[in-house]
Amino acid sequence: MSSKVLETIGLTKYFYEPTKFKVLDNITMSVDHGEFVSIVGKSGCGKSTLLYLLSTMDTDYEGQVLIHEELVTGQSDIDLARIRNEKIGFVFQFHYLLSEYTVLKNVMLPGLKLQQYSEAEIEHRAMDHLKTLGMQDQALKMPNQLSGGQKQRVAIARALINDPLIIMGDEPTGNLDKKNSDLVFDIFKELTQEHNQTLLVVTHDADFAGRTNRIITMEDGKIIS
Ligand SMILES: Nc1ncnc2c1ncn2[C@@H]1O[C@H](COP(=O)(O)OP(=O)(O)OP(=O)(O)O)[C@@H](O)[C@H]1O
Ligand SMILES: [Mg+2]
């Protein structure tokens, strides 16, 4: 595997409502395989906008995004959906688990969508991830029967189900107390150290950022360090 997992060249983005406003200004950055990188910066500086763009969900920008040295800028919506599903796992501040499905089924869903493995295999893999995260006993519960920290661990298991090239997180600990934030951090750390998992995480938590391999600091749509 090549070492560069994610790369951006001169990303610039505007919002036009209510007035024209440059939200991202010439962002050039890259993330190497196995790195645990955090993005920090004041509220409104463009972190979530950047992550949304890196995740291929927003295609309205200038510049280029490469994932695994493949240019994703300009690809069709169908191809982008495939790239997203195959290569990127997401963990957000709010877990977005589907309330009508069990924990196990929630973890399985992106795998069922990708159809790379049989359903039985996906279930087996989902249980393995839940086990790694200490959640195997909760597999048949519904999401509303879990604590906040447990929901976030399910969201991590779900993000892992397709062996993503990179996991992206937007404030994955933003809604958690100190104890659960530490737990999520430790899980991420273990994923990078023991499984060479690449992680890119937006966070407000200076302590969390300080313990990652590298901090990208943004200000007014620019990277300042
Ligand atoms: N759809 C939109 N239309 C217009 N402006 C937007 C839109 N979404 C975000 N913005 C503006 O773009 C800027 C960057 O927003 P963004 O959500 O990326 O910030 P952020 O760094 O993630 O902030 P926070 O730390 O509060 O989550 C903000 O000034 C915001 O008000
Ligand atoms: Mg944000």
Coordinates of N, CA, C and O and ligand atoms in Angstrom, one line a residue, residues 47-49 170-171 202, ligand 2:
K47 N -13.6 23.6 9.7 CA -13.2 22.2 10.0 C -14.3 21.2 9.4 O -13.9 20.3 8.7
S48 N -15.5 21.4 9.8 CA -16.5 20.5 9.3 C -16.7 20.6 7.8 O -16.9 19.5 7.1
T49 N -16.6 21.8 7.3 CA -16.8 22.0 5.8 C -15.6 21.2 5.1 O -15.9 20.5 4.1
D170 N -15.8 13.7 13.1 CA -16.1 15.2 13.4 C -16.6 15.2 14.8 O -17.7 14.8 15.1
E171 N -15.7 15.7 15.7 CA -16.1 15.8 17.1 C -16.6 14.5 17.7 O -17.6 14.4 18.3
V202 N -11.5 15.8 13.6 CA -11.7 17.1 14.1 C -12.1 17.1 15.5 O -13.0 16.3 15.9
Ligands
MG2 MG -17.9 21.7 12.9

